[in-house]
Structures are given as C-alpha cells and as structure tokens.
C-alpha cells in the first residue's frame, strides 16, 4: 500500500495511513406544511467529503516535515494505491494539527490531519 499527499513543494509519504472515514453533508431540505401529511422537498446537491486522515510516521523528522507542509495554505492531492476511490484534492480547514509520539511504541509519530475535499 502506498499513500501519498502531494503539495506545492513536494510529497508527504506516511509509513501507514491508519484508517479512513469521511462525512458527506446532505443538503436536501424537508419542509413540514401545516395541514398536510406530505412535506415539500427542496433538493440540493450533497457537499464534498470532510473528515480526518490518521497518519503514522516512522520518524520525528518525517512527522514534523509533514506538519510544516500541512500548515501552509494550499491545495493538497491525496492518493492511495490500494483504495483509489478515496483519492481527492483537499485543504486543511480551520482546526488543529496535533503531532504526537505513540504512547505504546515510543518510536513512531502520529498525526491526525483534518481535511475538506475541494474541487479545483
């Protein structure tokens, strides 16, 4: 498996992508009408994916290099060779990056990257 995050000045290659989950905001509105059993519906397109990419890095240097790239406002390209359907272009939205040393191994670094898919 190969996961890469490409950015304007290079590529981030985590040792492991530790899972994947995304939320897709649905936007169809259901309007209850007094005196009627059936509601009115306003169909609207769904939003793009948002979530968190849990990444594992074998070294402190690799984790902090990833942080340095991810805090720069830019569009990133996410690719996963085993799961091409989760590939996307994304930005890191308002929030926090929290690089941390794994409590169990005390040798690998963990980084949860918030993402908001974009279409450019």
PDB file of C-alpha atoms in Angstrom:
ATOM      1  CA  UNK A   1       0.000   0.000   0.000  1.00  0.00           C
ATOM      2  CA  UNK A   2       1.233   3.446  -0.844  1.00  0.00           C
ATOM      3  CA  UNK A   3      -0.314   6.641   0.456  1.00  0.00           C
ATOM      4  CA  UNK A   4       0.959   9.994  -0.766  1.00  0.00           C
ATOM      5  CA  UNK A   5      -0.030  13.594  -0.201  1.00  0.00           C
ATOM      6  CA  UNK A   6       1.351  15.862  -2.891  1.00  0.00           C
ATOM      7  CA  UNK A   7       1.767  19.589  -2.289  1.00  0.00           C
ATOM      8  CA  UNK A   8       3.347  22.589  -3.986  1.00  0.00           C
ATOM      9  CA  UNK A   9       6.872  21.825  -2.817  1.00  0.00           C
ATOM     10  CA  UNK A  10       6.977  18.042  -2.503  1.00  0.00           C
ATOM     11  CA  UNK A  11       5.346  14.845  -1.324  1.00  0.00           C
ATOM     12  CA  UNK A  12       4.349  13.574   2.118  1.00  0.00           C
ATOM     13  CA  UNK A  13       4.622   9.786   2.385  1.00  0.00           C
ATOM     14  CA  UNK A  14       3.400   8.434   5.711  1.00  0.00           C
ATOM     15  CA  UNK A  15       4.565   4.999   6.813  1.00  0.00           C
ATOM     16  CA  UNK A  16       0.939   3.974   7.351  1.00  0.00           C
ATOM     17  CA  UNK A  17      -2.448   5.536   6.781  1.00  0.00           C
ATOM     18  CA  UNK A  18      -4.221   4.305   9.898  1.00  0.00           C
ATOM     19  CA  UNK A  19      -7.820   4.206   8.631  1.00  0.00           C
ATOM     20  CA  UNK A  20     -10.188   6.426   6.720  1.00  0.00           C
ATOM     21  CA  UNK A  21     -13.590   7.937   7.489  1.00  0.00           C
ATOM     22  CA  UNK A  22     -15.364  10.829   5.816  1.00  0.00           C
ATOM     23  CA  UNK A  23     -18.561  12.738   6.344  1.00  0.00           C
ATOM     24  CA  UNK A  24     -20.666  13.964   3.421  1.00  0.00           C
ATOM     25  CA  UNK A  25     -23.127  16.695   4.295  1.00  0.00           C
ATOM     26  CA  UNK A  26     -26.542  16.073   2.764  1.00  0.00           C
ATOM     27  CA  UNK A  27     -28.406  19.247   1.914  1.00  0.00           C
ATOM     28  CA  UNK A  28     -31.905  18.225   0.840  1.00  0.00           C
ATOM     29  CA  UNK A  29     -34.483  20.164   2.867  1.00  0.00           C
ATOM     30  CA  UNK A  30     -37.780  18.739   4.078  1.00  0.00           C
ATOM     31  CA  UNK A  31     -40.406  21.409   4.825  1.00  0.00           C
ATOM     32  CA  UNK A  32     -43.327  20.384   7.022  1.00  0.00           C
ATOM     33  CA  UNK A  33     -46.540  22.026   5.818  1.00  0.00           C
ATOM     34  CA  UNK A  34     -49.300  22.595   8.395  1.00  0.00           C
ATOM     35  CA  UNK A  35     -52.486  20.781   7.448  1.00  0.00           C
ATOM     36  CA  UNK A  36     -50.737  18.381   5.034  1.00  0.00           C
ATOM     37  CA  UNK A  37     -49.415  14.891   5.581  1.00  0.00           C
ATOM     38  CA  UNK A  38     -46.714  15.155   2.934  1.00  0.00           C
ATOM     39  CA  UNK A  39     -43.921  17.731   3.166  1.00  0.00           C
ATOM     40  CA  UNK A  40     -42.473  19.920   0.450  1.00  0.00           C
ATOM     41  CA  UNK A  41     -38.952  18.946  -0.564  1.00  0.00           C
ATOM     42  CA  UNK A  42     -36.100  21.153  -1.753  1.00  0.00           C
ATOM     43  CA  UNK A  43     -33.444  19.007  -3.403  1.00  0.00           C
ATOM     44  CA  UNK A  44     -29.906  20.373  -3.119  1.00  0.00           C
ATOM     45  CA  UNK A  45     -26.616  18.737  -4.078  1.00  0.00           C
ATOM     46  CA  UNK A  46     -24.632  16.991  -1.355  1.00  0.00           C
ATOM     47  CA  UNK A  47     -21.402  18.518  -0.118  1.00  0.00           C
ATOM     48  CA  UNK A  48     -17.904  17.163  -0.628  1.00  0.00           C
ATOM     49  CA  UNK A  49     -16.173  14.895   1.871  1.00  0.00           C
ATOM     50  CA  UNK A  50     -14.709  16.107   5.143  1.00  0.00           C
ATOM     51  CA  UNK A  51     -13.019  14.169   7.911  1.00  0.00           C
ATOM     52  CA  UNK A  52      -9.673  13.248   9.388  1.00  0.00           C
ATOM     53  CA  UNK A  53      -6.756  11.333   7.874  1.00  0.00           C
ATOM     54  CA  UNK A  54      -4.907   9.435  10.638  1.00  0.00           C
ATOM     55  CA  UNK A  55      -1.269   9.146   9.563  1.00  0.00           C
ATOM     56  CA  UNK A  56       1.683   7.306  11.107  1.00  0.00           C
ATOM     57  CA  UNK A  57       5.312   8.308  10.521  1.00  0.00           C
ATOM     58  CA  UNK A  58       8.368   6.202  11.321  1.00  0.00           C
ATOM     59  CA  UNK A  59      10.414   9.203  12.435  1.00  0.00           C
ATOM     60  CA  UNK A  60      10.019  12.506  14.203  1.00  0.00           C
ATOM     61  CA  UNK A  61      11.650  14.288  11.265  1.00  0.00           C
ATOM     62  CA  UNK A  62       9.120  12.894   8.776  1.00  0.00           C
ATOM     63  CA  UNK A  63       6.178  13.819  11.021  1.00  0.00           C
ATOM     64  CA  UNK A  64       7.378  17.384  11.528  1.00  0.00           C
ATOM     65  CA  UNK A  65       8.171  17.801   7.820  1.00  0.00           C
ATOM     66  CA  UNK A  66       4.543  16.814   7.167  1.00  0.00           C
ATOM     67  CA  UNK A  67       3.319  19.354   9.715  1.00  0.00           C
ATOM     68  CA  UNK A  68       5.467  22.079   8.116  1.00  0.00           C
ATOM     69  CA  UNK A  69       3.854  21.388   4.714  1.00  0.00           C
ATOM     70  CA  UNK A  70       0.294  20.961   6.013  1.00  0.00           C
ATOM     71  CA  UNK A  71       0.185  24.318   7.831  1.00  0.00           C
ATOM     72  CA  UNK A  72       0.826  26.175   4.567  1.00  0.00           C
ATOM     73  CA  UNK A  73      -2.436  27.286   2.963  1.00  0.00           C
ATOM     74  CA  UNK A  74      -2.602  25.278  -0.265  1.00  0.00           C
ATOM     75  CA  UNK A  75      -4.478  22.526  -2.081  1.00  0.00           C
ATOM     76  CA  UNK A  76      -3.156  19.005  -1.466  1.00  0.00           C
ATOM     77  CA  UNK A  77      -3.636  15.872  -3.561  1.00  0.00           C
ATOM     78  CA  UNK A  78      -4.291  12.667  -1.636  1.00  0.00           C
ATOM     79  CA  UNK A  79      -3.674   9.308  -3.350  1.00  0.00           C
ATOM     80  CA  UNK A  80      -3.922   5.763  -2.017  1.00  0.00           C
ATOM     81  CA  UNK A  81      -2.848   2.988  -4.393  1.00  0.00           C
ATOM     82  CA  UNK A  82      -4.946   0.332  -2.599  1.00  0.00           C
ATOM     83  CA  UNK A  83      -8.081   2.480  -2.420  1.00  0.00           C
ATOM     84  CA  UNK A  84      -8.160   4.811  -5.429  1.00  0.00           C
ATOM     85  CA  UNK A  85     -11.781   5.799  -4.721  1.00  0.00           C
ATOM     86  CA  UNK A  86     -10.685   7.784  -1.658  1.00  0.00           C
ATOM     87  CA  UNK A  87      -8.252   9.912  -3.662  1.00  0.00           C
ATOM     88  CA  UNK A  88      -9.077  13.621  -3.661  1.00  0.00           C
ATOM     89  CA  UNK A  89      -7.891  17.187  -3.641  1.00  0.00           C
ATOM     90  CA  UNK A  90      -8.260  18.753  -0.200  1.00  0.00           C
ATOM     91  CA  UNK A  91      -7.394  21.642   2.059  1.00  0.00           C
ATOM     92  CA  UNK A  92      -6.640  21.587   5.772  1.00  0.00           C
ATOM     93  CA  UNK A  93      -9.572  23.538   7.267  1.00  0.00           C
ATOM     94  CA  UNK A  94      -9.581  25.640  10.387  1.00  0.00           C
ATOM     95  CA  UNK A  95      -8.701  23.483  13.347  1.00  0.00           C
ATOM     96  CA  UNK A  96      -5.586  21.957  14.869  1.00  0.00           C
ATOM     97  CA  UNK A  97      -2.805  19.601  13.884  1.00  0.00           C
ATOM     98  CA  UNK A  98      -1.505  17.593  16.821  1.00  0.00           C
ATOM     99  CA  UNK A  99       1.665  15.602  16.122  1.00  0.00           C
ATOM    100  CA  UNK A 100       2.281  13.167  18.948  1.00  0.00           C
ATOM    101  CA  UNK A 101       4.620  10.377  19.905  1.00  0.00           C
ATOM    102  CA  UNK A 102       2.861   6.995  20.038  1.00  0.00           C
ATOM    103  CA  UNK A 103       2.348   6.013  23.694  1.00  0.00           C
ATOM    104  CA  UNK A 104       2.847   2.294  23.071  1.00  0.00           C
ATOM    105  CA  UNK A 105       5.900   2.144  20.821  1.00  0.00           C
ATOM    106  CA  UNK A 106       7.504   5.436  21.857  1.00  0.00           C
ATOM    107  CA  UNK A 107       9.131   5.402  18.416  1.00  0.00           C
ATOM    108  CA  UNK A 108       6.506   6.245  15.776  1.00  0.00           C
ATOM    109  CA  UNK A 109       4.746   9.568  15.394  1.00  0.00           C
ATOM    110  CA  UNK A 110       1.006  10.021  14.864  1.00  0.00           C
ATOM    111  CA  UNK A 111      -0.682  12.890  13.065  1.00  0.00           C
ATOM    112  CA  UNK A 112      -4.424  13.304  12.507  1.00  0.00           C
ATOM    113  CA  UNK A 113      -4.968  15.612   9.542  1.00  0.00           C
ATOM    114  CA  UNK A 114      -8.369  17.284   9.235  1.00  0.00           C
ATOM    115  CA  UNK A 115      -9.476  17.572   5.610  1.00  0.00           C
ATOM    116  CA  UNK A 116     -12.100  19.248   3.480  1.00  0.00           C
ATOM    117  CA  UNK A 117     -12.340  17.946  -0.065  1.00  0.00           C
ATOM    118  CA  UNK A 118     -12.340  20.638  -2.753  1.00  0.00           C
ATOM    119  CA  UNK A 119     -12.907  20.654  -6.478  1.00  0.00           C
ATOM    120  CA  UNK A 120     -10.435  22.778  -8.381  1.00  0.00           C
TER     121      UNK A 120
END
